[in-house]
Coordinates of N, CA and C in Angstrom, one line a residue:
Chain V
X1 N 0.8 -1.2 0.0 CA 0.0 0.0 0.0 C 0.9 1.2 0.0
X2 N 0.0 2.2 -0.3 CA 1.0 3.4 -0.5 C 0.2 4.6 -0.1
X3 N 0.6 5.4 0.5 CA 0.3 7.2 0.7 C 0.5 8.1 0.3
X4 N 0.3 9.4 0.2 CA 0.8 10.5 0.0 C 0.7 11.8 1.2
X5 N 1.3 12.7 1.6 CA 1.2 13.8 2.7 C 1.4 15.0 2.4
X6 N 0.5 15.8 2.5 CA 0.5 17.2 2.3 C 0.3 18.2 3.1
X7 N 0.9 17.9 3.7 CA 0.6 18.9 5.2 C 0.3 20.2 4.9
X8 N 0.5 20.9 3.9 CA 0.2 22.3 4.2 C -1.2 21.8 3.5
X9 N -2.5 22.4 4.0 CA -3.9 22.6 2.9 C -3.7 24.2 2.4
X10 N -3.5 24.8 2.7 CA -3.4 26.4 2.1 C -2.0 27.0 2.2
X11 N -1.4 27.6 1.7 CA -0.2 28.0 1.2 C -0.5 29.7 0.6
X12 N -0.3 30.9 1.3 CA -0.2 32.4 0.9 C 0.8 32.7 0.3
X13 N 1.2 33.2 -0.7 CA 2.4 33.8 -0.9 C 2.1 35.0 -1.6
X14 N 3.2 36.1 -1.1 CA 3.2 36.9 -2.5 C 3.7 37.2 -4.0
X15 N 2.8 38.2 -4.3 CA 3.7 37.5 -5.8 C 5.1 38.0 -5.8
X16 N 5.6 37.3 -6.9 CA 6.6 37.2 -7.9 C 8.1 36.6 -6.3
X17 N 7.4 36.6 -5.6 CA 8.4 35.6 -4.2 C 8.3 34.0 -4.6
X18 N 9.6 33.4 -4.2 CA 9.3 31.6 -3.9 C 8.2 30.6 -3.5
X19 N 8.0 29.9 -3.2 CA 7.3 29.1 -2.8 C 8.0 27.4 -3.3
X20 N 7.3 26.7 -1.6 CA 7.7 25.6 -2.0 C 6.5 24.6 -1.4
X21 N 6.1 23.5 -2.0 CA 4.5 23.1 -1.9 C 5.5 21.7 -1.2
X22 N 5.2 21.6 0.2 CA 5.7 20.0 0.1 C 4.9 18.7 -0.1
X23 N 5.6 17.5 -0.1 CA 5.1 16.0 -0.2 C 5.8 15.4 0.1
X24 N 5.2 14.2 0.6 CA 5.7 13.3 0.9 C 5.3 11.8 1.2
X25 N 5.8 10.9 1.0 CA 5.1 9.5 0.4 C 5.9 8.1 1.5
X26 N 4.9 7.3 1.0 CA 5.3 6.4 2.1 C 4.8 5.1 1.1
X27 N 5.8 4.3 0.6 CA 5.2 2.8 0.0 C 6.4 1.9 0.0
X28 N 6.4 0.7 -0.1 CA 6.8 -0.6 0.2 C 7.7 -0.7 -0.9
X29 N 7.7 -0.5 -2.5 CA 8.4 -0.4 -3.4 C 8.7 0.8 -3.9
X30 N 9.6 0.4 -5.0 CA 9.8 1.9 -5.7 C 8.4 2.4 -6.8
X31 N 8.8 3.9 -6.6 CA 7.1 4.6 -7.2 C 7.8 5.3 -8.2
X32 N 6.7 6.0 -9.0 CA 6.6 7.4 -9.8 C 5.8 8.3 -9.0
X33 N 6.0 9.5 -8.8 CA 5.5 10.3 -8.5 C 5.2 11.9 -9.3
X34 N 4.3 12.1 -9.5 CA 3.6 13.4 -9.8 C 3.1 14.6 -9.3
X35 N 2.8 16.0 -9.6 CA 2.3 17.0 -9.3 C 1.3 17.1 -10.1
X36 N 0.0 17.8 -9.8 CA -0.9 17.6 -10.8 C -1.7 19.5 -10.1
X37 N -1.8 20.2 -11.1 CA -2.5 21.3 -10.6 C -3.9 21.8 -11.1
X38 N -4.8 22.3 -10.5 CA -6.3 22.0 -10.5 C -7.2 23.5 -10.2
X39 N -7.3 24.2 -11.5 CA -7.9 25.6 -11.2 C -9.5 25.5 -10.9
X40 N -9.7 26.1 -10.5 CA -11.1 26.3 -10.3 C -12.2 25.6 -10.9
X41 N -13.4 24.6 -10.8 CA -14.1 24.1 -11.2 C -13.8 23.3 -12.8
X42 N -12.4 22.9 -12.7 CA -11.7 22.1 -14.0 C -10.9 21.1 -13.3
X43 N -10.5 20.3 -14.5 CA -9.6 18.5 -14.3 C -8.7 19.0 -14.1
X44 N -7.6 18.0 -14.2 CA -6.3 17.8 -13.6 C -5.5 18.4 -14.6
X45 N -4.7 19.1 -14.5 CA -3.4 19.0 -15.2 C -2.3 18.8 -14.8
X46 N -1.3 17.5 -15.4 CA 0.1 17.0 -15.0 C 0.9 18.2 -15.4
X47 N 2.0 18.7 -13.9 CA 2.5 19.8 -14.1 C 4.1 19.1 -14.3
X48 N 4.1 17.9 -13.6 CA 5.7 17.2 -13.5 C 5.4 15.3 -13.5
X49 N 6.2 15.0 -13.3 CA 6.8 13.8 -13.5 C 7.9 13.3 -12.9
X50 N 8.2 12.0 -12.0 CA 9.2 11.6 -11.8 C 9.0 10.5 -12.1
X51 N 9.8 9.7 -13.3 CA 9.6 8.7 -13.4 C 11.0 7.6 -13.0
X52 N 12.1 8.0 -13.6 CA 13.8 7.4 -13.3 C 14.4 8.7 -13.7
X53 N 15.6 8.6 -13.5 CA 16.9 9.4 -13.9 C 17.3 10.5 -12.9
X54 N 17.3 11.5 -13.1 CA 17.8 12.7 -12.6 C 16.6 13.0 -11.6
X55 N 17.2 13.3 -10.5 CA 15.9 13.7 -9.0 C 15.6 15.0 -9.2
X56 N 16.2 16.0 -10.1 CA 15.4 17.3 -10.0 C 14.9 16.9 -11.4
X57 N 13.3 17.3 -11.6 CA 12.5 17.5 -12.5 C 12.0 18.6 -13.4
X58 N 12.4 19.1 -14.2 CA 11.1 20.7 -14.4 C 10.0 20.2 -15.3
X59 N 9.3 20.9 -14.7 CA 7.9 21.1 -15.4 C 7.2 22.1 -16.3
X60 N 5.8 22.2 -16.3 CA 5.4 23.5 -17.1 C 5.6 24.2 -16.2
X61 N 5.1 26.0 -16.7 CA 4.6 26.9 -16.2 C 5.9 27.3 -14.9
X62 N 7.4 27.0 -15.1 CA 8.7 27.3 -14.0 C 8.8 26.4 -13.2
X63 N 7.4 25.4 -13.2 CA 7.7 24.6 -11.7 C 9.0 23.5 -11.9
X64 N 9.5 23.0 -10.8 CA 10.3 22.0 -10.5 C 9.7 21.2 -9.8
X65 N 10.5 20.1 -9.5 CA 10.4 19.3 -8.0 C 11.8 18.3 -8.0
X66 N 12.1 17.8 -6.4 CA 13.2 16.9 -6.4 C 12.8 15.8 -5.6
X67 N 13.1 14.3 -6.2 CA 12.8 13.6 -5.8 C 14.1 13.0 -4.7
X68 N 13.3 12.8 -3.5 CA 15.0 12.5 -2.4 C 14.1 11.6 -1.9
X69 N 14.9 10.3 -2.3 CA 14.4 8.6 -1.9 C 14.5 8.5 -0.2
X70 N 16.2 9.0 0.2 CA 16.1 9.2 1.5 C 15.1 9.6 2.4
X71 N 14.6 10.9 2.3 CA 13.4 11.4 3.0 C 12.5 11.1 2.7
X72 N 12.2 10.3 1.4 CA 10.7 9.9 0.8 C 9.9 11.3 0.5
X73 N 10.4 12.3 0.1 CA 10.0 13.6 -0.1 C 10.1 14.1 -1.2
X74 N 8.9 14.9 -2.2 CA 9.3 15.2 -3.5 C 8.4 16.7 -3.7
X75 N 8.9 17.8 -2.9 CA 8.7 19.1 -2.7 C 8.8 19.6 -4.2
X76 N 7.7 20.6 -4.6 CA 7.6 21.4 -5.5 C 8.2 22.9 -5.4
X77 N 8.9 23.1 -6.0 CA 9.1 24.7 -6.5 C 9.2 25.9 -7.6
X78 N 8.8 26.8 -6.7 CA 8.7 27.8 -8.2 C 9.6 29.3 -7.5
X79 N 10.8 29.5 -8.4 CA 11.4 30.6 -7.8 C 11.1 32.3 -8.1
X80 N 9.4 32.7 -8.4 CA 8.6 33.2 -8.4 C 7.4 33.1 -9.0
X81 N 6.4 33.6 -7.9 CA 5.0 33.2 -8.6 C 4.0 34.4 -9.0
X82 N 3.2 34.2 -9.7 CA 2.4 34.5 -10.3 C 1.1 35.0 -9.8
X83 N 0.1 35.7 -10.1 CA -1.2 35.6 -10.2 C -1.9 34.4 -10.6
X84 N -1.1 34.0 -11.8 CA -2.0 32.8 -12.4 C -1.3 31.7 -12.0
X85 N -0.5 31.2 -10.9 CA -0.6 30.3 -10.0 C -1.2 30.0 -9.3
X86 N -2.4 31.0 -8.7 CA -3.2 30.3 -7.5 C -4.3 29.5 -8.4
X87 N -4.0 28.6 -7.7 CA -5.2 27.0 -7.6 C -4.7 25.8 -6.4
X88 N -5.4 24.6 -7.1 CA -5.0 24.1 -6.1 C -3.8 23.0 -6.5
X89 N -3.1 22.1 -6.0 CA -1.8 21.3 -6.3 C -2.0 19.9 -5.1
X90 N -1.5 18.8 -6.6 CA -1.8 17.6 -5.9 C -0.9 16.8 -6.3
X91 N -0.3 16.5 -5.1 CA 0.8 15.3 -4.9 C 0.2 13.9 -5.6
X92 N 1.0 12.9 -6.4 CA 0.3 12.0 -6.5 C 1.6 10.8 -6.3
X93 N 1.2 9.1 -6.2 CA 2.3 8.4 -6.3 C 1.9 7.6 -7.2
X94 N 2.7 6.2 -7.8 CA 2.2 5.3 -8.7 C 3.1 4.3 -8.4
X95 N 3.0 2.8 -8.2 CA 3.6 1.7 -8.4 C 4.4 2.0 -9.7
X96 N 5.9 1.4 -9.5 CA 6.8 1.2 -11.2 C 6.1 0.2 -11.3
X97 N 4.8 -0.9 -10.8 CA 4.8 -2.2 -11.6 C 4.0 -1.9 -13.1
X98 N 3.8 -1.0 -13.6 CA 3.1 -0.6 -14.6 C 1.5 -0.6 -14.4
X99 N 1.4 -0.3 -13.4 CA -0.2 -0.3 -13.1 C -0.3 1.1 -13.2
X100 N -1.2 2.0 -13.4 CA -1.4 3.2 -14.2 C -2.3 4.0 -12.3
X101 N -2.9 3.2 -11.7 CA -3.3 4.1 -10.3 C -2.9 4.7 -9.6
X102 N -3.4 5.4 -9.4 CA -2.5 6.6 -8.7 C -3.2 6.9 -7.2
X103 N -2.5 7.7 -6.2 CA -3.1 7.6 -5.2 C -2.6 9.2 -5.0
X104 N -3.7 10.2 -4.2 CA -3.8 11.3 -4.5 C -3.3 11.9 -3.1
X105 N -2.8 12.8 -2.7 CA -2.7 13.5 -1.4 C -4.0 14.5 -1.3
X106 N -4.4 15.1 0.1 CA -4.9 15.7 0.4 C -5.4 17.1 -0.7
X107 N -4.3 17.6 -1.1 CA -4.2 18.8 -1.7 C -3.3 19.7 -1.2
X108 N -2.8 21.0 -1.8 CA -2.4 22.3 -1.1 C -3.3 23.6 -1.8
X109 N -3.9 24.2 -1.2 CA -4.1 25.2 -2.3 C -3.3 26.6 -2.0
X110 N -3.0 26.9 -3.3 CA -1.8 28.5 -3.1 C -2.8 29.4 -3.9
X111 N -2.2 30.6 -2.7 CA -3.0 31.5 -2.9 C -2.0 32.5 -3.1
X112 N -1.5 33.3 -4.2 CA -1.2 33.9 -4.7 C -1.7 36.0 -4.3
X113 N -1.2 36.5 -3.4 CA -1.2 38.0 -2.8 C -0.7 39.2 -3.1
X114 N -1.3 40.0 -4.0 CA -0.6 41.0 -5.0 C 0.0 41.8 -4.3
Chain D
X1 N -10.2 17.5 -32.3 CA -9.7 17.6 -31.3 C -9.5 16.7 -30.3
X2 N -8.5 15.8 -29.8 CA -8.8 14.9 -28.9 C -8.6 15.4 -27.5
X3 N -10.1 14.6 -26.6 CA -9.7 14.5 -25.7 C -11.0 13.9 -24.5
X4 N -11.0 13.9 -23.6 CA -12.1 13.9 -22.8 C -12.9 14.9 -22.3
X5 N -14.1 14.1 -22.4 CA -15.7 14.7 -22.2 C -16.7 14.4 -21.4
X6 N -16.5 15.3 -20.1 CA -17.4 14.6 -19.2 C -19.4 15.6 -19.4
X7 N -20.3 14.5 -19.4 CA -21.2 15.8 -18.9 C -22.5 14.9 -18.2
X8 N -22.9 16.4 -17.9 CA -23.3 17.4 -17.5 C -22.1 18.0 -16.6
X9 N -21.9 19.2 -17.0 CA -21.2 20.3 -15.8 C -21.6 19.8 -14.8
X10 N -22.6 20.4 -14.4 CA -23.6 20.5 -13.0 C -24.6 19.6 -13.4
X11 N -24.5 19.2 -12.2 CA -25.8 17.6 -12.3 C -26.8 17.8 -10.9
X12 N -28.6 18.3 -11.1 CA -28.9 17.9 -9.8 C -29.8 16.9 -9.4
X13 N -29.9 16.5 -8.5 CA -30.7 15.3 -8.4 C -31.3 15.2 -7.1
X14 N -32.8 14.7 -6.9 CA -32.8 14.3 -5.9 C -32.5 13.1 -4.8
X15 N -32.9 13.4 -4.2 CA -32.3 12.1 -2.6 C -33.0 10.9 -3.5
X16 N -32.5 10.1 -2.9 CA -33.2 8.6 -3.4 C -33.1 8.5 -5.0
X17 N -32.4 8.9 -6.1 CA -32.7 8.8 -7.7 C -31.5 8.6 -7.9
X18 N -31.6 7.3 -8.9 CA -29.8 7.2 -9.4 C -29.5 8.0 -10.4
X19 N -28.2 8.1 -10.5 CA -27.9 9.1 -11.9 C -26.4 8.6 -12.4
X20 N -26.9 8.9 -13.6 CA -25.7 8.3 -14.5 C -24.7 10.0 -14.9
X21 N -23.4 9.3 -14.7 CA -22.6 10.7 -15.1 C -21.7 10.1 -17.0
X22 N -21.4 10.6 -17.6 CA -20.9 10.5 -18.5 C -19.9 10.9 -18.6
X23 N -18.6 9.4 -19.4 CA -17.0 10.3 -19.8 C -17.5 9.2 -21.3
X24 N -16.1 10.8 -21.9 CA -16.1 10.0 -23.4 C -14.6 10.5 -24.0
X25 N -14.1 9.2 -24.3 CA -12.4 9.9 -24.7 C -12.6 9.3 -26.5
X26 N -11.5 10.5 -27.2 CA -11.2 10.0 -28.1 C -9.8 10.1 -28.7
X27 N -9.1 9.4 -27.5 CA -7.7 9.4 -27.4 C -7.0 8.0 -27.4
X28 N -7.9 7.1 -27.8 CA -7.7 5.4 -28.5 C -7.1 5.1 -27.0
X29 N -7.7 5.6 -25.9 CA -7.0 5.1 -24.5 C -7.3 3.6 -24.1
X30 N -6.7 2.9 -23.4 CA -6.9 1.7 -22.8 C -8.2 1.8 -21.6
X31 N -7.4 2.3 -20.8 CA -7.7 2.3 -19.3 C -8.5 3.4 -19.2
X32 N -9.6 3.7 -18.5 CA -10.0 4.3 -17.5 C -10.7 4.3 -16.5
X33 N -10.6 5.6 -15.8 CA -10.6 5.6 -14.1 C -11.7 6.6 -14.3
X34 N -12.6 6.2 -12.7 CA -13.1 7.9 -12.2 C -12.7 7.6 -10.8
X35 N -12.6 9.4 -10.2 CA -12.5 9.6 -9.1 C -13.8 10.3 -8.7
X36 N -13.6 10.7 -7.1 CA -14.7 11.4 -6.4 C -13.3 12.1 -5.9
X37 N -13.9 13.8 -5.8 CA -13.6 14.4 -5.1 C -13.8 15.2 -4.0
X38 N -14.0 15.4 -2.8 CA -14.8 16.3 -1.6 C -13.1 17.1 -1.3
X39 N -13.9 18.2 -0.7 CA -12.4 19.5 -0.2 C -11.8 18.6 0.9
X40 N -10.5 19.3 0.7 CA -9.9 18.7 2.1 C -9.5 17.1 2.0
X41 N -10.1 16.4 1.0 CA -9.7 15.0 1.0 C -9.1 14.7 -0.2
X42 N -8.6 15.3 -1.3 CA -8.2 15.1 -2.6 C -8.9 14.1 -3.6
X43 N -8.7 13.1 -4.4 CA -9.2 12.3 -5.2 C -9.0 10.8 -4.6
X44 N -9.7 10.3 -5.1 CA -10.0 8.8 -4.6 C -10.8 7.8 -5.6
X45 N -10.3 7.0 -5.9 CA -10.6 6.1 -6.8 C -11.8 5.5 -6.7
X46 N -12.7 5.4 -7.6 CA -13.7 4.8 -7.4 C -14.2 3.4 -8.7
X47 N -13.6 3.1 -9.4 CA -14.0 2.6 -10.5 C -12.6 2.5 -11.3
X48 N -12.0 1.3 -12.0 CA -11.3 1.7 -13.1 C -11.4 0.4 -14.2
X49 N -10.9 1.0 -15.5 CA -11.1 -0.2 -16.4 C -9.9 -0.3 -17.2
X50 N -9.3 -1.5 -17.3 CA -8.4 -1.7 -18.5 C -8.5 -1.9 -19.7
X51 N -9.8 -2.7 -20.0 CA -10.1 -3.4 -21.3 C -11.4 -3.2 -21.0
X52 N -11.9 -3.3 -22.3 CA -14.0 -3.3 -22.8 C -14.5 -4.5 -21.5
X53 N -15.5 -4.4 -21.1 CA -16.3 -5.5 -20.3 C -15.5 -5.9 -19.2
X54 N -14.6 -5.2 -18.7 CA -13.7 -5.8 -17.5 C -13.6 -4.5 -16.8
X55 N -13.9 -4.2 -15.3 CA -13.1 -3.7 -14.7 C -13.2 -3.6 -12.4
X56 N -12.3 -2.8 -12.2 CA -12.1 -3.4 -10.8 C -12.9 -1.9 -10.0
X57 N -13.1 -2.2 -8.6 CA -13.2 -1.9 -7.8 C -12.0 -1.3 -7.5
X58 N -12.1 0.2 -6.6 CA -11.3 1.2 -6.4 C -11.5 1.4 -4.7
X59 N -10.7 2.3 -4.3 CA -11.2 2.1 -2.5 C -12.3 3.0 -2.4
X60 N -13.0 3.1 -3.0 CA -14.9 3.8 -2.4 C -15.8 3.1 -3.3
X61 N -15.6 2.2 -4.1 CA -16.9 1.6 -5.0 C -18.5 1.9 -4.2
X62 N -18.5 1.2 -3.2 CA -19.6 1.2 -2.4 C -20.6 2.5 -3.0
X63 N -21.8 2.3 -3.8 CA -22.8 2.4 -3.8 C -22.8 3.3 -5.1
X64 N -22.0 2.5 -6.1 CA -21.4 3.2 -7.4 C -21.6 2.2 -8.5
X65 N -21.7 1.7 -9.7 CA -21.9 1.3 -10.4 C -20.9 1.9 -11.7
X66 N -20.7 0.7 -12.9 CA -20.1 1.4 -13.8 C -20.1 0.2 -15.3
X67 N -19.8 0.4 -16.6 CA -20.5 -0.4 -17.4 C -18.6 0.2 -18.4
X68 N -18.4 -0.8 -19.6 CA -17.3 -0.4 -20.7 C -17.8 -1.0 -21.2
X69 N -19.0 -1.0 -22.0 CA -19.5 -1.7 -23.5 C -18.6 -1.1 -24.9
X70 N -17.6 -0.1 -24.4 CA -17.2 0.6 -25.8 C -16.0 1.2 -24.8
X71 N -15.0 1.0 -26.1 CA -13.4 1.4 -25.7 C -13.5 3.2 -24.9
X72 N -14.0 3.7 -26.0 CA -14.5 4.8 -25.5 C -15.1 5.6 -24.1
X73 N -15.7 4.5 -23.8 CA -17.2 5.1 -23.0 C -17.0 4.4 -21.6
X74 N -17.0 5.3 -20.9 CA -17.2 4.8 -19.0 C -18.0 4.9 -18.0
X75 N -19.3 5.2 -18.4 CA -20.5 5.8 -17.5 C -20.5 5.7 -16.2
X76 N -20.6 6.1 -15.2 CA -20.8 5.7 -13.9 C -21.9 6.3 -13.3
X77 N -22.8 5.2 -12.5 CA -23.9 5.7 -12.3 C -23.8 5.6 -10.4
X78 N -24.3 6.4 -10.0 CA -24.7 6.8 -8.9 C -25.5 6.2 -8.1
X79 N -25.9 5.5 -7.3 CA -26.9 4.7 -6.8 C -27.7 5.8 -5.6
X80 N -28.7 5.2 -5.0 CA -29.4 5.5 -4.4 C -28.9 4.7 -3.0
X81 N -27.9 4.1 -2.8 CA -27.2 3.5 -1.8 C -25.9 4.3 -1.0
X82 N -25.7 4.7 -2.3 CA -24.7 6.1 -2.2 C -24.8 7.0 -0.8
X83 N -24.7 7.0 0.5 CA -24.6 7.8 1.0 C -24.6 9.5 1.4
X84 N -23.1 9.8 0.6 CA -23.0 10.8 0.4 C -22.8 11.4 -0.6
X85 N -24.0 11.1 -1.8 CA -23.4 11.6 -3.2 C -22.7 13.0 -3.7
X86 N -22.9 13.7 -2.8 CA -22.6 14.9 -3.5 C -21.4 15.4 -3.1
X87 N -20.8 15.7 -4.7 CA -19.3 15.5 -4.7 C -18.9 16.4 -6.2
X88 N -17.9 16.4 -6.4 CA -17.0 16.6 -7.8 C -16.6 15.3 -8.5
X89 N -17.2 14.8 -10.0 CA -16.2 13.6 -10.0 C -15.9 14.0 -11.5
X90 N -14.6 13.5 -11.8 CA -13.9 13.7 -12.3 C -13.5 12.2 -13.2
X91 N -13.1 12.2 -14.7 CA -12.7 10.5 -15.5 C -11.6 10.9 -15.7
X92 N -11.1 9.7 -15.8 CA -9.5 10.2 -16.4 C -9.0 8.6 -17.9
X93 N -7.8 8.9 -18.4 CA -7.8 8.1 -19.3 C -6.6 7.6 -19.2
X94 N -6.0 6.3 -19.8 CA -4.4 6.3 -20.2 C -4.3 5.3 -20.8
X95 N -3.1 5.2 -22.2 CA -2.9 4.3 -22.5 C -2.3 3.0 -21.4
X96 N -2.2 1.7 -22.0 CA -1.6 0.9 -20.9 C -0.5 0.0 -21.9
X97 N 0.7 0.3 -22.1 CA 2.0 -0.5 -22.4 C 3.0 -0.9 -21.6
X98 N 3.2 -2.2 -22.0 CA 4.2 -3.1 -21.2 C 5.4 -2.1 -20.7
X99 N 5.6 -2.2 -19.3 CA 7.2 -1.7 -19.0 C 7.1 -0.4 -18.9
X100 N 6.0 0.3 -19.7 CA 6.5 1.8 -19.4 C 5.2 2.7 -18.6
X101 N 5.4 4.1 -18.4 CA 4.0 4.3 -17.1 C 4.1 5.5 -18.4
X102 N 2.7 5.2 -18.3 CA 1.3 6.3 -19.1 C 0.7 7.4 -18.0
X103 N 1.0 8.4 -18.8 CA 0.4 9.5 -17.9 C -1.4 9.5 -18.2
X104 N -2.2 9.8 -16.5 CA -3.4 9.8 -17.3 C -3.7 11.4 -17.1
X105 N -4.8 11.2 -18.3 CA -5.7 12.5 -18.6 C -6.6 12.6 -18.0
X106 N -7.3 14.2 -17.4 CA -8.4 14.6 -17.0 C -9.0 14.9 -17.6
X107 N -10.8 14.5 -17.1 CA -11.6 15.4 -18.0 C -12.2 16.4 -16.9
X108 N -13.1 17.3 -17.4 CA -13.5 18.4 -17.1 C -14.0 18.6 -15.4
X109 N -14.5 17.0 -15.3 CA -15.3 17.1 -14.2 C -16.6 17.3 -14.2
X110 N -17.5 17.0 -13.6 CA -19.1 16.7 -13.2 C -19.7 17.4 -11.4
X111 N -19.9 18.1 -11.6 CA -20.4 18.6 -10.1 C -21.7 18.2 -9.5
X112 N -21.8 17.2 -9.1 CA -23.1 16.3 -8.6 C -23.4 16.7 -7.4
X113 N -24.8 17.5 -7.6 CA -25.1 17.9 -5.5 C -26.4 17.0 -5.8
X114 N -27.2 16.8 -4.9 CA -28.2 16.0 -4.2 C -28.6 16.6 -3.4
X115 N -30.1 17.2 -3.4 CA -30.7 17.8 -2.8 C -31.7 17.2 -2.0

């Protein structure tokens, strides 16, 4: 079985400042894991990906994330934000056995402060 | 244009009536999923399918229903056993090939209250 943790539910920042969304997971094998970001009354969009190779990732729209097997932690960042980053952000994990389900964290939602 | 199509936007229904939600991909996908969504708790599997006429139970099935007569098509219907239907749900899609991980797609989402 496997988890995800997102301890922050809400996240302020102001604009065009840092921000860093954390995660962190907990399973028995090795995973993939994802960021997925979710504006207002719309689906999912995959922002990143970790699937093998290099532990830092980038994504769309500036974001990053680094996957550290050690801490089982795979923190998002953006080294300034936007107006049109507030929404919400979701951690996800996946078995490497090729099973395609995913298991979803709580959420964070960033709120973006002109 | 490919992609997924969920509808109704907004779905209302009364207490006690089942209701069917609609996804429809046209991205030659294998697999698909729906989730339920409520605030505060993120997404949660309810339903998923690999192939036409096969698919499993997700950790909330309970009082959900669902049919794959067509590669395409995922309907999930709502029961009247359902507890607490009213929710956000959301289909998603993905190819499925040996060895390697398919990203899945969203669709728009369905906003189901119960009145």
């Amino acid at each position: 079985a496997q988890s995800v943790t997102q301890l922050d539910s809400q996240v302020p920042v102001f604009e065009e400042a840092p921000v860093e969304l954390r995660c962190n997971y907990s399973s028995s094998v090795s995973v993939y894991l994802f960021w997925y970001v979710q504006y207002p009354n719309q689906g999912l969009q995959l922002l990143l990906k970790y699937l093998s190779g290099s532990t830092l990732v980038k994504g769309i729209n500036g974001f990053e994330a680094e996957f550290n097997k050690s801490q089982t932690s795979f923190h998002l960042r953006k080294p300034s934000v936007h107006i049109s980053d507030t929404a919400e952000y979701f951690c996800a994990v996946s078995s490497n056995f090729g099973n395609e389900k995913l298991t979803f964290g709580t959420g964070t939602r960033l709120t973006i402060i002109p | 244009d490919g992609g997924i199509t969920q509808s109704p936007k907004y779905l209302f229904r009364k207490e006690g009536q089942n209701v069917t939600l609609s996804c429809e991909q046209n991205l030659n996908h294998d697999a698909m999923y729906w989730y339920r969504q409520d605030p505060g708790q993120g997404l949660r599997l309810i339903y998923y399918s690999q192939i036409v006429n096969d698919f499993q139970k997700g950790d909330i099935a309970e009082g959900y229903s669902v049919s794959r007569e067509k590669k395409e098509s995922f309907p999930l219907t709502v029961t009247s056993a359902q507890k607490n239907p009213t929710a956000f749900y959301l289909c998603a899609s993905s190819l499925i090939s040996g060895g390697l991980y398919n990203e899945q797609f969203f669709g728009p989402g369905t906003r189901l209250t119960v009145l």
